[in-house]
PDB file of C-alpha atoms in Angstrom:
ATOM      1  CA  MET A  27     177.187  28.940  81.815  1.00 87.00           C
ATOM      2  CA  LEU A  28     176.733  30.683  78.483  1.00 89.00           C
ATOM      3  CA  SER A  29     179.384  31.348  75.903  1.00 90.00           C
ATOM      4  CA  ALA A  30     179.534  34.898  74.522  1.00 93.00           C
ATOM      5  CA  SER A  31     178.146  33.738  71.165  1.00 92.00           C
ATOM      6  CA  GLU A  32     174.974  32.341  72.792  1.00 94.00           C
ATOM      7  CA  PHE A  33     173.459  35.662  73.885  1.00 95.00           C
ATOM      8  CA  THR A  34     173.061  39.352  73.201  1.00 96.00           C
ATOM      9  CA  VAL A  35     171.839  42.207  75.382  1.00 97.00           C
ATOM     10  CA  GLY A  36     168.964  44.418  74.359  1.00 96.00           C
ATOM     11  CA  SER A  37     165.242  45.116  74.400  1.00 96.00           C
ATOM     12  CA  ILE A  38     162.539  42.503  73.986  1.00 96.00           C
ATOM     13  CA  GLY A  39     161.509  44.300  70.803  1.00 95.00           C
ATOM     14  CA  GLN A  40     164.706  42.929  69.250  1.00 95.00           C
ATOM     15  CA  ALA A  41     164.041  39.342  70.397  1.00 96.00           C
ATOM     16  CA  MET A  42     162.375  36.837  68.097  1.00 96.00           C
ATOM     17  CA  PRO A  43     160.450  33.688  69.064  1.00 96.00           C
ATOM     18  CA  LEU A  44     161.836  31.393  70.750  1.00 97.00           C
ATOM     19  CA  ALA A  45     164.166  33.534  72.823  1.00 98.00           C
ATOM     20  CA  LEU A  46     164.554  33.754  76.573  1.00 98.00           C
ATOM     21  CA  VAL A  47     165.215  37.156  78.121  1.00 98.00           C
ATOM     22  CA  LEU A  48     166.923  37.055  81.513  1.00 97.00           C
ATOM     23  CA  PRO A  49     166.951  40.000  83.921  1.00 96.00           C
ATOM     24  CA  ARG A  50     170.109  41.943  84.753  1.00 94.00           C
ATOM     25  CA  HIS A  51     168.674  43.561  87.902  1.00 94.00           C
ATOM     26  CA  ASP A  52     165.601  43.568  90.179  1.00 91.00           C
ATOM     27  CA  HIS A  53     163.450  45.727  87.891  1.00 91.00           C
ATOM     28  CA  GLU A  54     163.714  43.404  84.871  1.00 93.00           C
ATOM     29  CA  GLU A  55     161.854  40.131  84.408  1.00 95.00           C
ATOM     30  CA  THR A  56     162.417  36.659  82.996  1.00 97.00           C
ATOM     31  CA  ILE A  57     160.475  36.661  79.723  1.00 97.00           C
ATOM     32  CA  LEU A  58     159.987  33.985  77.064  1.00 98.00           C
ATOM     33  CA  ILE A  59     159.341  35.360  73.577  1.00 98.00           C
ATOM     34  CA  ALA A  60     156.536  33.333  71.994  1.00 98.00           C
ATOM     35  CA  ARG A  61     154.234  34.246  69.111  1.00 97.00           C
ATOM     36  CA  CYS A  62     150.670  35.538  68.887  1.00 95.00           C
ATOM     37  CA  GLU A  63     148.543  36.305  65.819  1.00 91.00           C
ATOM     38  CA  ASN A  64     150.278  39.634  65.252  1.00 92.00           C
ATOM     39  CA  GLY A  65     153.888  38.580  65.834  1.00 95.00           C
ATOM     40  CA  PRO A  66     156.261  38.222  68.804  1.00 97.00           C
ATOM     41  CA  ALA A  67     154.727  38.077  72.281  1.00 97.00           C
ATOM     42  CA  ALA A  68     156.377  38.508  75.679  1.00 97.00           C
ATOM     43  CA  PHE A  69     155.337  35.789  78.159  1.00 98.00           C
ATOM     44  CA  PHE A  70     156.398  36.430  81.750  1.00 97.00           C
ATOM     45  CA  LEU A  71     158.016  33.559  83.621  1.00 96.00           C
ATOM     46  CA  SER A  72     159.047  35.549  86.697  1.00 92.00           C
ATOM     47  CA  GLU A  73     156.724  35.940  89.675  1.00 89.00           C
ATOM     48  CA  ARG A  74     155.607  39.594  89.437  1.00 89.00           C
ATOM     49  CA  GLU A  75     153.547  39.130  86.230  1.00 92.00           C
ATOM     50  CA  ARG A  76     153.739  35.322  86.104  1.00 94.00           C
ATOM     51  CA  PHE A  77     152.069  33.744  83.037  1.00 96.00           C
ATOM     52  CA  LYS A  78     150.834  37.060  81.630  1.00 96.00           C
ATOM     53  CA  TRP A  79     151.673  38.314  78.147  1.00 96.00           C
ATOM     54  CA  PHE A  80     151.676  41.234  75.716  1.00 95.00           C
ATOM     55  CA  GLU A  81     152.715  41.879  72.113  1.00 95.00           C
ATOM     56  CA  SER A  82     156.429  42.683  72.134  1.00 95.00           C
ATOM     57  CA  SER A  83     157.269  43.787  68.590  1.00 94.00           C
ATOM     58  CA  GLY A  84     159.145  47.097  68.760  1.00 92.00           C
ATOM     59  CA  ASN A  85     158.993  47.238  72.583  1.00 92.00           C
ATOM     60  CA  GLU A  86     161.893  49.265  73.996  1.00 94.00           C
ATOM     61  CA  HIS A  87     160.716  49.334  77.636  1.00 93.00           C
ATOM     62  CA  TRP A  88     161.793  45.833  78.709  1.00 94.00           C
ATOM     63  CA  HIS A  89     165.436  44.778  78.445  1.00 96.00           C
ATOM     64  CA  GLY A  90     167.764  41.981  79.458  1.00 96.00           C
ATOM     65  CA  LEU A  91     170.110  39.238  78.363  1.00 97.00           C
ATOM     66  CA  ILE A  92     168.605  37.734  75.167  1.00 97.00           C
ATOM     67  CA  ILE A  93     169.248  34.045  74.524  1.00 97.00           C
ATOM     68  CA  PRO A  94     167.879  33.114  71.072  1.00 97.00           C
ATOM     69  CA  ASN A  95     166.951  29.670  69.761  1.00 96.00           C
ATOM     70  CA  VAL A  96     165.962  28.083  73.058  1.00 97.00           C
ATOM     71  CA  ARG A  97     163.937  24.879  73.139  1.00 97.00           C
ATOM     72  CA  ILE A  98     160.975  23.762  75.240  1.00 97.00           C
ATOM     73  CA  GLU A  99     160.947  20.386  76.986  1.00 97.00           C
ATOM     74  CA  VAL A 100     157.858  19.064  78.772  1.00 97.00           C
ATOM     75  CA  ASP A 101     157.820  16.923  81.909  1.00 97.00           C
ATOM     76  CA  GLU A 102     155.919  13.870  80.737  1.00 97.00           C
ATOM     77  CA  SER A 103     155.005  12.984  84.350  1.00 96.00           C
ATOM     78  CA  SER A 104     152.881  16.186  84.522  1.00 96.00           C
ATOM     79  CA  ILE A 105     150.652  15.223  81.570  1.00 95.00           C
ATOM     80  CA  PHE A 106     146.906  15.892  81.666  1.00 94.00           C
ATOM     81  CA  ASP A 107     143.983  15.722  79.261  1.00 92.00           C
ATOM     82  CA  PRO A 108     142.849  19.298  78.501  1.00 91.00           C
ATOM     83  CA  SER A 109     139.337  18.045  77.731  1.00 86.00           C
ATOM     84  CA  ARG A 110     139.037  16.648  81.285  1.00 88.00           C
ATOM     85  CA  MET A 111     140.858  19.333  83.270  1.00 84.00           C
ATOM     86  CA  ASP A 112     140.685  23.087  82.951  1.00 81.00           C
ATOM     87  CA  GLU A 113     143.622  24.625  81.173  1.00 83.00           C
ATOM     88  CA  ARG A 114     145.305  27.180  83.377  1.00 91.00           C
ATOM     89  CA  PRO A 115     147.906  29.866  82.825  1.00 95.00           C
ATOM     90  CA  GLY A 116     151.376  28.430  82.383  1.00 96.00           C
ATOM     91  CA  THR A 117     150.311  25.056  81.013  1.00 97.00           C
ATOM     92  CA  VAL A 118     151.747  23.852  77.732  1.00 97.00           C
ATOM     93  CA  ILE A 119     149.417  22.107  75.255  1.00 96.00           C
ATOM     94  CA  ARG A 120     150.469  19.902  72.314  1.00 95.00           C
ATOM     95  CA  SER A 121     147.808  19.581  69.606  1.00 91.00           C
ATOM     96  CA  ARG A 122     147.884  19.115  65.856  1.00 90.00           C
ATOM     97  CA  ASP A 123     151.223  20.585  64.702  1.00 91.00           C
ATOM     98  CA  ARG A 124     151.678  23.083  67.549  1.00 94.00           C
ATOM     99  CA  LEU A 125     152.994  23.497  71.041  1.00 96.00           C
ATOM    100  CA  VAL A 126     151.294  26.418  72.784  1.00 96.00           C
ATOM    101  CA  VAL A 127     151.392  27.968  76.247  1.00 97.00           C
ATOM    102  CA  LYS A 128     148.288  29.292  77.973  1.00 96.00           C
ATOM    103  CA  ALA A 129     148.588  32.925  79.067  1.00 96.00           C
ATOM    104  CA  LYS A 130     146.520  35.812  80.423  1.00 94.00           C
ATOM    105  CA  GLY A 131     146.808  39.357  79.103  1.00 89.00           C
ATOM    106  CA  LEU A 132     148.255  42.061  81.326  1.00 80.00           C
ATOM    107  CA  ARG A 133     144.891  43.828  81.608  1.00 78.00           C
ATOM    108  CA  ALA A 134     142.443  42.845  84.337  1.00 70.00           C
ATOM    109  CA  PHE A 135     139.797  40.312  83.318  1.00 73.00           C
ATOM    110  CA  SER A 136     141.769  39.116  80.281  1.00 76.00           C
ATOM    111  CA  MET A 137     140.754  35.842  78.710  1.00 84.00           C
ATOM    112  CA  LEU A 138     143.092  32.850  78.701  1.00 89.00           C
ATOM    113  CA  GLU A 139     144.841  32.744  75.327  1.00 92.00           C
ATOM    114  CA  SER A 140     147.227  30.421  73.503  1.00 95.00           C
ATOM    115  CA  LEU A 141     150.663  31.699  72.538  1.00 97.00           C
ATOM    116  CA  ILE A 142     152.574  29.644  69.971  1.00 97.00           C
ATOM    117  CA  LEU A 143     155.871  28.206  71.148  1.00 97.00           C
ATOM    118  CA  GLU A 144     156.445  25.870  68.221  1.00 94.00           C
ATOM    119  CA  ASP A 145     154.572  25.063  65.045  1.00 92.00           C
ATOM    120  CA  SER A 146     155.288  22.909  62.019  1.00 89.00           C
ATOM    121  CA  LEU A 147     155.670  19.901  64.335  1.00 90.00           C
ATOM    122  CA  THR A 148     154.724  16.449  63.134  1.00 87.00           C
ATOM    123  CA  PRO A 149     150.907  16.533  63.145  1.00 87.00           C
ATOM    124  CA  THR A 150     149.102  14.526  65.809  1.00 81.00           C
ATOM    125  CA  SER A 151     145.670  12.987  65.560  1.00 81.00           C
ATOM    126  CA  GLN A 152     142.682  14.902  66.912  1.00 83.00           C
ATOM    127  CA  GLU A 153     143.958  14.150  70.415  1.00 85.00           C
ATOM    128  CA  HIS A 154     145.895  16.644  72.488  1.00 91.00           C
ATOM    129  CA  ALA A 155     147.904  16.632  75.716  1.00 94.00           C
ATOM    130  CA  GLY A 156     148.646  19.236  78.338  1.00 95.00           C
ATOM    131  CA  PHE A 157     151.644  19.535  80.649  1.00 96.00           C
ATOM    132  CA  LEU A 158     151.829  21.323  83.990  1.00 96.00           C
ATOM    133  CA  ARG A 159     155.636  21.360  84.170  1.00 97.00           C
ATOM    134  CA  TRP A 160     158.140  22.258  81.467  1.00 98.00           C
ATOM    135  CA  GLN A 161     161.527  23.860  81.000  1.00 98.00           C
ATOM    136  CA  VAL A 162     163.431  26.187  78.706  1.00 98.00           C
ATOM    137  CA  VAL A 163     166.750  24.715  77.551  1.00 97.00           C
ATOM    138  CA  ILE A 164     169.649  25.486  75.272  1.00 96.00           C
ATOM    139  CA  GLY A 165     171.991  22.975  73.665  1.00 92.00           C
ATOM    140  CA  THR A 166     171.592  19.219  73.303  1.00 90.00           C
ATOM    141  CA  GLY A 167     173.115  16.088  74.793  1.00 91.00           C
ATOM    142  CA  VAL A 168     175.914  16.715  77.280  1.00 91.00           C
ATOM    143  CA  GLU A 169     175.871  20.388  76.194  1.00 91.00           C
ATOM    144  CA  LYS A 170     172.220  20.857  77.290  1.00 94.00           C
ATOM    145  CA  ARG A 171     171.571  23.484  79.957  1.00 95.00           C
ATOM    146  CA  VAL A 172     168.302  24.230  81.706  1.00 97.00           C
ATOM    147  CA  LEU A 173     167.745  27.994  81.717  1.00 96.00           C
ATOM    148  CA  SER A 174     164.324  28.105  83.379  1.00 96.00           C
ATOM    149  CA  SER A 175     161.976  25.545  84.940  1.00 96.00           C
ATOM    150  CA  VAL A 176     158.255  26.275  84.906  1.00 96.00           C
ATOM    151  CA  SER A 177     155.450  24.810  86.985  1.00 95.00           C
ATOM    152  CA  ALA A 178     151.741  25.580  86.620  1.00 94.00           C
ATOM    153  CA  ASP A 179     150.928  23.084  89.417  1.00 85.00           C
ATOM    154  CA  ASN A 180     150.016  25.739  91.953  1.00 68.00           C
ATOM    155  CA  PRO A 181     148.109  28.549  90.283  1.00 56.00           C
ATOM    156  CA  LYS A 182     147.861  31.867  92.119  1.00 50.00           C
TER     157      LYS A 182
END
């Protein structure tokens, strides 16, 4: 459950990173707002465009319930070494001071790109770690709620 102060309703162009946009009907999608080089980026979590992305600044075509200030939690049991296994869409990678998600552009034959979920984290060594499963949450402790669970285990 969400309290009224934890969400707004609007277009993804109004949503800032890290916000989760939930659909209100069948023609809307579950979208996580991440960040690319040029600003906010819409990353699809729902099945129709799963793990694809596009720049979302000023976009008035996609709408939904906007939940700002979400957090990302990784499933430590799904860890992998990105230097030994191909990164695939939907995986989350922790390296240096960033947590990124791997995504494909909406256009056919798009390259796999990294969208920033979090930066300014405590820097790691030169090592990095990938995760196949992760979730989007709000709140902490007994107030924590899982809003979306993501698995890149079975790529399409």
